[in-house]
Amino acid sequence: MDKLTTVEGRAYPFGMKNVDTDIVIPAHWLKTISRSGLGQGAFEVLRKQPGNVFDDPAYAGSPILIAGDNFGCGSSREHAAWALADLGIKVVIAPSFSDIFSGNAFKNGILTVVLPQDAVDRLMEVAKTDPIHVDLEAQSVTTPFQDRFHFEIDPFRKQCLLGGLDEIGLTLGEADVIDSYEARQAQERPWIVPSAAPAVA
């Protein structure tokens, strides 16, 4: 997982409320277990509509998505986070998120920022013409017009995102402790460690 410290760029001024995960990535895309290519299916239904924000050249490659209240509701499919990441989105800003989606986003290196509706409305306006800056260390979202919005984040999630650590990365960070434990088990209880157990004649 890549480290996430600051993210700056144009943002999709999406703003739709109660967007469920079936809107983020339709069910027929769930046949794959690969994360690559899912960005093509992100918001597929909405992208069939002329003039949709996701196919507007002005926002091509935007790393930030500004959404409405209750983003990511519905089913728990992790493919929704995979699709957003494959689309290039690193930060989603909204007044609230589904808990399951927020967890899936975090595990896939996407920062979910909760801000009040008036702050989201202001960012929606700025996003139409100018970039937005998100600083995870400072826990702030700023604009070129001196707007500054502070957001809260769980300290553990913040640490993992800053360090680029998922569950595997966290486990590997304890490799010395794990190796020490395994070596001790091989000496003290060899019968439970197949490689240390004596061969049967």
Coordinates of N, CA and C in Angstrom, one line a residue:
M1 N 0.8 -1.2 0.0 CA 0.0 0.0 0.0 C 0.9 1.2 0.0
D2 N 0.6 2.2 -0.9 CA 1.4 3.4 -0.9 C 1.1 4.3 0.3
K3 N 2.2 5.0 0.7 CA 2.0 6.0 1.8 C 1.1 7.2 1.3
L4 N 0.3 7.6 2.2 CA -0.6 8.8 1.9 C -0.3 9.9 2.9
T5 N 0.3 11.0 2.4 CA 0.6 12.1 3.3 C -0.2 13.3 2.9
T6 N 0.0 13.8 1.7 CA -0.8 14.9 1.1 C -1.3 14.5 -0.2
V7 N -2.4 15.0 -0.6 CA -3.0 14.8 -1.9 C -3.5 16.2 -2.4
E8 N -3.1 16.5 -3.6 CA -3.5 17.8 -4.1 C -3.9 17.6 -5.6
G9 N -5.0 18.3 -6.0 CA -5.4 18.2 -7.4 C -6.9 18.6 -7.5
R10 N -7.4 18.5 -8.7 CA -8.8 18.7 -9.0 C -9.6 17.6 -8.3
A11 N -10.8 18.0 -8.0 CA -11.7 17.0 -7.3 C -13.0 16.9 -8.1
Y12 N -13.5 15.7 -8.2 CA -14.8 15.5 -8.8 C -15.9 16.1 -8.0
P13 N -16.6 17.1 -8.4 CA -17.6 17.7 -7.6 C -18.9 16.9 -7.8
F14 N -19.0 15.8 -7.2 CA -20.0 14.8 -7.4 C -21.3 15.1 -6.6
G15 N -21.1 15.1 -5.3 CA -22.1 15.6 -4.4 C -23.4 14.7 -4.2
M16 N -23.5 13.6 -4.9 CA -24.8 12.9 -4.8 C -24.9 12.2 -3.4
K17 N -26.1 12.2 -2.8 CA -26.3 11.6 -1.5 C -26.7 10.1 -1.7
N18 N -26.5 9.3 -0.6 CA -27.0 7.9 -0.6 C -26.5 7.1 -1.8
V19 N -25.3 7.3 -2.1 CA -24.7 6.5 -3.2 C -24.3 5.1 -2.7
D20 N -25.0 4.1 -3.1 CA -24.6 2.8 -2.6 C -23.5 2.1 -3.5
T21 N -23.0 1.0 -3.0 CA -21.8 0.4 -3.6 C -22.2 -0.2 -5.0
D22 N -23.5 -0.4 -5.2 CA -23.9 -0.9 -6.6 C -23.7 0.2 -7.6
I23 N -23.9 1.5 -7.2 CA -23.6 2.6 -8.1 C -22.1 2.8 -8.3
V24 N -21.4 2.6 -7.2 CA -19.9 2.8 -7.3 C -19.3 1.7 -8.3
I25 N -19.8 0.4 -8.2 CA -19.3 -0.6 -9.1 C -20.5 -1.6 -9.2
P26 N -21.1 -1.7 -10.4 CA -22.2 -2.6 -10.6 C -21.9 -4.1 -10.3
A27 N -22.9 -4.9 -10.0 CA -22.6 -6.3 -9.5 C -22.0 -7.1 -10.6
H28 N -22.2 -6.9 -11.9 CA -21.6 -7.7 -12.9 C -20.1 -7.6 -13.0
W29 N -19.5 -6.6 -12.3 CA -18.1 -6.5 -12.2 C -17.5 -7.3 -11.1
L30 N -18.3 -7.9 -10.3 CA -17.8 -8.6 -9.1 C -17.3 -10.0 -9.4
K31 N -17.3 -10.4 -10.7 CA -16.8 -11.7 -11.1 C -15.3 -11.8 -11.0
T32 N -14.7 -10.7 -11.0 CA -13.2 -10.7 -11.0 C -12.7 -10.6 -9.6
I33 N -11.5 -11.2 -9.4 CA -10.8 -11.0 -8.1 C -9.6 -10.1 -8.3
S34 N -9.4 -9.6 -9.5 CA -8.3 -8.6 -9.7 C -8.8 -7.2 -9.5
R35 N -7.9 -6.4 -8.9 CA -8.3 -5.0 -8.7 C -8.0 -4.2 -9.9
S36 N -7.2 -4.6 -10.8 CA -6.8 -3.9 -12.0 C -8.0 -3.9 -13.0
G37 N -8.2 -2.7 -13.5 CA -9.3 -2.5 -14.5 C -10.7 -2.2 -14.0
L38 N -10.8 -2.2 -12.7 CA -12.2 -2.0 -12.2 C -12.6 -0.5 -12.3
G39 N -11.6 0.4 -12.5 CA -11.9 1.8 -12.7 C -12.8 2.0 -13.9
Q40 N -12.7 1.1 -14.9 CA -13.5 1.3 -16.1 C -15.0 1.1 -15.7
G41 N -15.3 0.3 -14.7 CA -16.7 0.1 -14.3 C -17.2 1.0 -13.2
A42 N -16.3 1.8 -12.7 CA -16.7 2.8 -11.6 C -17.8 3.7 -12.1
F43 N -18.9 3.8 -11.4 CA -20.0 4.7 -11.7 C -20.5 4.5 -13.1
E44 N -20.5 3.2 -13.5 CA -20.8 2.9 -14.9 C -22.2 3.4 -15.3
V45 N -23.2 3.2 -14.4 CA -24.6 3.7 -14.8 C -24.6 5.2 -15.0
L46 N -23.9 5.9 -14.1 CA -23.9 7.4 -14.2 C -23.2 7.8 -15.4
R47 N -22.1 7.1 -15.8 CA -21.3 7.5 -16.9 C -22.0 7.3 -18.2
K48 N -23.1 6.6 -18.2 CA -23.9 6.5 -19.4 C -24.7 7.8 -19.7
Q49 N -24.8 8.6 -18.7 CA -25.5 9.9 -18.9 C -24.6 11.0 -19.5
P50 N -25.1 11.7 -20.5 CA -24.3 12.7 -21.2 C -23.9 13.8 -20.2
G51 N -22.7 14.3 -20.3 CA -22.3 15.4 -19.4 C -21.9 15.0 -18.0
N52 N -21.8 13.7 -17.7 CA -21.4 13.3 -16.3 C -20.0 13.8 -16.0
V53 N -19.9 14.0 -14.7 CA -18.6 14.6 -14.2 C -17.4 13.7 -14.3
F54 N -17.7 12.3 -14.3 CA -16.5 11.4 -14.4 C -15.9 11.3 -15.7
D55 N -16.6 11.7 -16.8 CA -16.0 11.7 -18.1 C -15.7 13.1 -18.6
D56 N -15.8 14.1 -17.8 CA -15.5 15.5 -18.1 C -14.0 15.6 -18.2
P57 N -13.4 16.0 -19.3 CA -12.0 16.1 -19.4 C -11.3 17.1 -18.3
A58 N -12.1 18.0 -17.8 CA -11.6 18.9 -16.8 C -11.2 18.2 -15.5
Y59 N -11.8 17.1 -15.3 CA -11.6 16.3 -14.1 C -10.8 15.0 -14.3
A60 N -10.3 14.8 -15.5 CA -9.6 13.6 -15.8 C -8.4 13.3 -14.8
G61 N -8.4 12.2 -14.2 CA -7.3 11.9 -13.3 C -7.4 12.5 -11.9
S62 N -8.5 13.1 -11.6 CA -8.7 13.7 -10.3 C -8.5 12.7 -9.1
P63 N -7.7 13.1 -8.1 CA -7.4 12.1 -7.0 C -8.4 12.3 -5.9
I64 N -9.3 13.2 -6.0 CA -10.2 13.5 -4.9 C -11.7 13.4 -5.4
L65 N -12.5 12.8 -4.6 CA -14.0 12.8 -4.9 C -14.7 13.4 -3.8
I66 N -15.6 14.4 -4.2 CA -16.5 15.0 -3.2 C -17.9 14.5 -3.3
A67 N -18.4 13.8 -2.3 CA -19.6 13.1 -2.4 C -20.6 13.7 -1.4
G68 N -21.8 13.2 -1.4 CA -22.9 13.6 -0.5 C -23.0 12.7 0.7
D69 N -24.0 12.9 1.5 CA -24.2 12.2 2.8 C -24.4 10.7 2.5
N70 N -23.9 9.9 3.4 CA -24.1 8.4 3.4 C -23.5 7.8 2.2
F71 N -22.3 8.2 1.9 CA -21.6 7.6 0.7 C -21.2 6.2 1.0
G72 N -21.4 5.3 0.0 CA -20.9 3.9 0.2 C -21.9 3.0 1.0
C73 N -23.1 3.4 1.0 CA -24.1 2.5 1.7 C -24.4 1.3 0.8
G74 N -25.3 0.4 1.3 CA -25.7 -0.8 0.6 C -24.8 -1.9 0.9
S75 N -24.5 -2.8 -0.1 CA -23.7 -4.0 0.2 C -22.3 -3.7 0.6
S76 N -21.7 -4.7 1.2 CA -20.3 -4.5 1.7 C -19.2 -4.8 0.8
R77 N -19.5 -4.9 -0.5 CA -18.5 -5.3 -1.5 C -17.2 -4.4 -1.5
E78 N -16.1 -5.1 -1.3 CA -14.8 -4.4 -1.3 C -14.4 -3.9 -2.7
H79 N -15.1 -4.5 -3.7 CA -14.8 -4.0 -5.1 C -15.0 -2.5 -5.2
A80 N -15.9 -2.0 -4.4 CA -16.2 -0.5 -4.5 C -14.9 0.3 -4.2
A81 N -14.2 -0.1 -3.2 CA -13.0 0.6 -2.9 C -11.9 0.3 -3.9
W82 N -11.9 -0.9 -4.4 CA -10.9 -1.3 -5.5 C -11.2 -0.4 -6.7
A83 N -12.4 -0.2 -7.1 CA -12.8 0.5 -8.3 C -12.4 2.0 -8.1
L84 N -12.6 2.6 -7.0 CA -12.2 3.9 -6.7 C -10.7 4.1 -6.8
A85 N -10.0 3.2 -6.2 CA -8.5 3.2 -6.2 C -8.0 3.1 -7.7
D86 N -8.6 2.2 -8.4 CA -8.2 2.0 -9.8 C -8.5 3.2 -10.7
L87 N -9.5 3.9 -10.3 CA -9.9 5.2 -11.0 C -8.9 6.3 -10.6
G88 N -8.1 6.1 -9.6 CA -7.1 7.1 -9.2 C -7.5 7.9 -8.0
I89 N -8.6 7.6 -7.4 CA -9.1 8.4 -6.2 C -8.4 7.9 -5.0
K90 N -7.8 8.9 -4.3 CA -7.1 8.7 -3.0 C -7.8 9.2 -1.8
V91 N -8.7 10.2 -2.0 CA -9.4 10.8 -1.0 C -10.9 10.9 -1.4
V92 N -11.8 10.6 -0.4 CA -13.2 10.9 -0.6 C -13.7 11.8 0.5
I93 N -14.3 12.9 0.2 CA -14.8 13.8 1.2 C -16.3 13.8 1.1
A94 N -16.9 13.7 2.3 CA -18.4 13.6 2.4 C -18.8 13.9 3.8
P95 N -20.1 14.3 4.0 CA -20.6 14.5 5.4 C -20.7 13.2 6.2
S96 N -20.8 12.1 5.6 CA -20.9 10.8 6.3 C -20.6 9.7 5.3
F97 N -20.2 8.5 5.9 CA -19.9 7.3 5.1 C -20.6 6.1 5.8
S98 N -20.9 5.1 5.0 CA -21.2 3.8 5.5 C -20.0 3.3 6.3
D99 N -20.2 2.7 7.4 CA -19.0 2.2 8.2 C -18.2 1.1 7.5
I100 N -18.9 0.2 6.8 CA -18.3 -0.9 6.1 C -17.4 -0.3 4.9
F101 N -18.0 0.6 4.2 CA -17.3 1.2 3.1 C -16.0 2.0 3.6
S102 N -16.2 2.7 4.7 CA -15.1 3.5 5.2 C -14.0 2.5 5.6
G103 N -14.3 1.4 6.2 CA -13.3 0.4 6.6 C -12.6 -0.2 5.4
N104 N -13.4 -0.5 4.3 CA -12.8 -1.1 3.1 C -11.9 -0.1 2.4
A105 N -12.3 1.2 2.4 CA -11.5 2.3 1.8 C -10.2 2.4 2.5
F106 N -10.2 2.4 3.8 CA -9.0 2.5 4.6 C -8.0 1.3 4.3
K107 N -8.6 0.1 4.3 CA -7.7 -1.1 4.0 C -7.1 -1.0 2.6
N108 N -7.7 -0.2 1.8 CA -7.1 -0.1 0.4 C -6.4 1.2 0.1
G109 N -6.1 1.9 1.2 CA -5.3 3.1 1.1 C -6.0 4.4 0.7
I110 N -7.3 4.4 0.9 CA -8.1 5.6 0.5 C -8.6 6.3 1.8
L111 N -8.3 7.6 1.9 CA -8.7 8.4 3.0 C -10.1 8.9 2.9
T112 N -10.9 8.6 3.9 CA -12.3 9.1 3.9 C -12.3 10.3 4.9
V113 N -12.7 11.4 4.4 CA -12.7 12.7 5.2 C -14.2 13.1 5.4
V114 N -14.5 13.2 6.7 CA -15.9 13.6 7.1 C -15.8 15.1 7.4
L115 N -16.6 15.9 6.7 CA -16.7 17.3 7.0 C -18.2 17.7 7.0
P116 N -18.5 18.8 7.7 CA -19.9 19.3 7.7 C -20.4 19.6 6.3
Q117 N -21.7 19.6 6.2 CA -22.3 19.8 4.8 C -21.9 21.2 4.3
D118 N -21.9 22.2 5.1 CA -21.5 23.5 4.6 C -20.1 23.6 4.0
A119 N -19.2 22.8 4.7 CA -17.8 22.7 4.2 C -17.8 22.0 2.9
V120 N -18.5 20.9 2.8 CA -18.6 20.1 1.6 C -19.2 20.9 0.4
D121 N -20.2 21.7 0.7 CA -20.8 22.6 -0.3 C -19.8 23.6 -0.8
R122 N -19.0 24.1 0.1 CA -17.9 25.1 -0.3 C -16.9 24.4 -1.2
L123 N -16.5 23.2 -0.8 CA -15.5 22.5 -1.6 C -16.0 22.1 -3.0
M124 N -17.3 21.8 -3.0 CA -18.0 21.5 -4.3 C -17.8 22.7 -5.3
E125 N -18.0 23.9 -4.8 CA -17.9 25.1 -5.6 C -16.4 25.3 -6.0
V126 N -15.5 25.2 -5.1 CA -14.1 25.4 -5.4 C -13.6 24.4 -6.5
A127 N -14.1 23.1 -6.3 CA -13.7 22.0 -7.2 C -14.0 22.3 -8.7
K128 N -15.0 23.1 -8.9 CA -15.4 23.4 -10.3 C -14.3 24.2 -11.1
T129 N -13.4 24.9 -10.3 CA -12.5 25.7 -11.0 C -11.0 25.5 -10.5
D130 N -10.8 25.1 -9.3 CA -9.5 25.1 -8.7 C -9.2 23.8 -7.9
P131 N -7.9 23.5 -7.7 CA -7.5 22.3 -7.0 C -7.8 22.4 -5.5
I132 N -7.8 21.3 -4.8 CA -8.0 21.2 -3.4 C -6.8 20.5 -2.8
H133 N -6.4 20.8 -1.6 CA -5.2 20.2 -0.9 C -5.7 19.5 0.3
V134 N -5.3 18.3 0.5 CA -5.6 17.5 1.7 C -4.3 17.1 2.3
D135 N -4.2 17.4 3.6 CA -3.0 17.1 4.4 C -3.4 16.2 5.5
L136 N -3.0 14.9 5.4 CA -3.3 14.0 6.4 C -2.6 14.2 7.8
E137 N -1.4 14.6 7.7 CA -0.6 14.9 8.9 C -1.3 16.0 9.7
A138 N -1.6 17.1 9.0 CA -2.3 18.2 9.7 C -3.8 18.0 9.8
Q139 N -4.3 17.0 9.2 CA -5.8 16.7 9.2 C -6.6 17.9 8.8
S140 N -6.2 18.4 7.6 CA -6.8 19.6 7.1 C -7.1 19.5 5.6
V141 N -8.1 20.2 5.1 CA -8.4 20.4 3.7 C -8.4 21.8 3.4
T142 N -7.6 22.3 2.5 CA -7.5 23.7 2.2 C -7.7 24.0 0.7
T143 N -8.0 25.2 0.4 CA -8.2 25.7 -1.0 C -7.3 26.9 -1.3
P144 N -7.1 27.3 -2.5 CA -6.4 28.5 -2.8 C -7.0 29.8 -2.3
F145 N -8.2 29.7 -1.8 CA -8.9 30.9 -1.3 C -8.9 31.0 0.2
Q146 N -7.9 30.4 0.8 CA -7.7 30.5 2.3 C -8.7 29.7 3.1
D147 N -9.5 28.9 2.4 CA -10.4 28.0 3.2 C -9.6 26.9 3.9
R148 N -9.9 26.6 5.1 CA -9.2 25.6 5.9 C -10.3 24.8 6.7
F149 N -10.4 23.5 6.4 CA -11.3 22.7 7.2 C -10.6 21.6 7.9
H150 N -10.8 21.4 9.2 CA -10.1 20.4 10.0 C -11.0 19.2 10.0
F151 N -10.4 18.0 9.9 CA -11.2 16.7 10.0 C -10.6 15.8 11.1
E152 N -11.4 15.0 11.6 CA -10.9 14.0 12.6 C -10.7 12.7 11.9
I153 N -9.8 11.9 12.5 CA -9.5 10.6 12.0 C -9.0 9.7 13.1
D154 N -9.3 8.4 13.1 CA -8.8 7.5 14.1 C -7.3 7.5 14.1
P155 N -6.6 7.6 15.2 CA -5.1 7.7 15.2 C -4.5 6.4 14.6
F156 N -5.0 5.3 14.8 CA -4.5 4.0 14.2 C -4.6 4.1 12.7
R157 N -5.7 4.5 12.2 CA -5.9 4.6 10.7 C -4.9 5.6 10.1
K158 N -4.8 6.7 10.8 CA -3.9 7.8 10.4 C -2.4 7.2 10.3
Q159 N -2.0 6.5 11.3 CA -0.7 6.0 11.3 C -0.5 5.0 10.2
C160 N -1.5 4.1 9.9 CA -1.3 3.2 8.9 C -1.3 3.8 7.5
L161 N -2.1 4.8 7.3 CA -2.2 5.5 6.0 C -0.9 6.3 5.7
L162 N -0.4 6.9 6.8 CA 0.9 7.7 6.6 C 2.1 6.8 6.3
G163 N 2.0 5.6 6.9 CA 3.1 4.6 6.7 C 2.9 3.7 5.6
G164 N 1.7 3.7 4.9 CA 1.5 2.8 3.9 C 1.3 1.4 4.3
L165 N 0.7 1.2 5.5 CA 0.7 -0.2 6.1 C -0.7 -0.7 6.1
D166 N -0.9 -1.9 5.4 CA -2.1 -2.6 5.5 C -1.9 -3.7 6.6
E167 N -2.8 -4.7 6.7 CA -2.7 -5.8 7.7 C -1.4 -6.6 7.5
I168 N -1.1 -6.8 6.2 CA 0.2 -7.6 6.0 C 1.4 -6.8 6.3
G169 N 1.4 -5.5 6.0 CA 2.5 -4.7 6.4 C 2.7 -4.6 7.9
L170 N 1.6 -4.4 8.6 CA 1.7 -4.4 10.1 C 2.2 -5.7 10.6
T171 N 1.8 -6.8 10.1 CA 2.3 -8.1 10.5 C 3.8 -8.2 10.2
L172 N 4.2 -7.9 9.0 CA 5.6 -8.0 8.7 C 6.5 -7.0 9.5
G173 N 5.9 -6.0 10.0 CA 6.6 -5.1 10.9 C 7.0 -5.7 12.3
E174 N 6.3 -6.8 12.6 CA 6.6 -7.6 13.8 C 7.3 -8.9 13.5
A175 N 8.0 -8.9 12.4 CA 8.7 -10.1 12.0 C 9.7 -10.6 13.0
D176 N 10.5 -9.7 13.6 CA 11.5 -10.2 14.6 C 10.8 -10.8 15.8
V177 N 9.7 -10.3 16.2 CA 9.0 -10.8 17.4 C 8.4 -12.2 17.0
I178 N 7.9 -12.3 15.8 CA 7.3 -13.6 15.3 C 8.4 -14.6 15.2
D179 N 9.5 -14.3 14.6 CA 10.6 -15.2 14.5 C 11.1 -15.7 15.8
S180 N 11.2 -14.8 16.8 CA 11.7 -15.1 18.1 C 10.7 -16.1 18.8
Y181 N 9.4 -15.8 18.6 CA 8.4 -16.7 19.2 C 8.5 -18.1 18.6
E182 N 8.6 -18.2 17.3 CA 8.7 -19.5 16.6 C 9.9 -20.2 17.0
A183 N 11.0 -19.6 17.2 CA 12.2 -20.3 17.6 C 12.1 -20.8 19.0
R184 N 11.4 -20.0 19.8 CA 11.2 -20.5 21.2 C 10.3 -21.7 21.3
Q185 N 9.3 -21.7 20.4 CA 8.4 -22.8 20.3 C 9.1 -24.1 19.9
A186 N 10.0 -23.9 18.9 CA 10.7 -25.1 18.3 C 11.6 -25.7 19.4
Q187 N 12.1 -24.9 20.4 CA 12.9 -25.5 21.4 C 12.1 -26.0 22.6
E188 N 11.1 -25.3 23.0 CA 10.3 -25.7 24.1 C 9.2 -26.7 23.9
R189 N 8.6 -26.7 22.7 CA 7.5 -27.6 22.3 C 7.7 -28.1 20.9
P190 N 8.8 -28.9 20.6 CA 9.1 -29.3 19.3 C 8.0 -30.1 18.6
W191 N 7.2 -30.8 19.4 CA 6.1 -31.7 18.9 C 5.0 -30.9 18.1
I192 N 4.9 -29.6 18.3 CA 3.9 -28.8 17.7 C 4.5 -28.0 16.4
V193 N 5.8 -28.2 16.2 CA 6.4 -27.5 15.1 C 6.9 -28.6 14.1
P194 N 6.2 -28.9 13.0 CA 6.5 -30.0 12.1 C 7.9 -30.0 11.7
S195 N 8.5 -28.9 11.4 CA 9.9 -28.9 10.9 C 10.9 -29.2 12.0
A196 N 10.5 -29.1 13.3 CA 11.4 -29.3 14.4 C 11.2 -30.7 15.0
A197 N 10.1 -31.4 14.7 CA 9.8 -32.7 15.3 C 10.7 -33.7 14.7
P198 N 11.1 -34.7 15.6 CA 12.0 -35.7 15.2 C 11.4 -36.6 14.1
A199 N 12.2 -37.1 13.2 CA 11.7 -38.0 12.1 C 11.2 -39.3 12.7
V200 N 10.2 -39.9 12.2 CA 9.7 -41.2 12.7 C 10.4 -42.3 11.9
A201 N 11.0 -43.2 12.5 CA 11.7 -44.3 11.8 C 10.7 -45.3 11.2

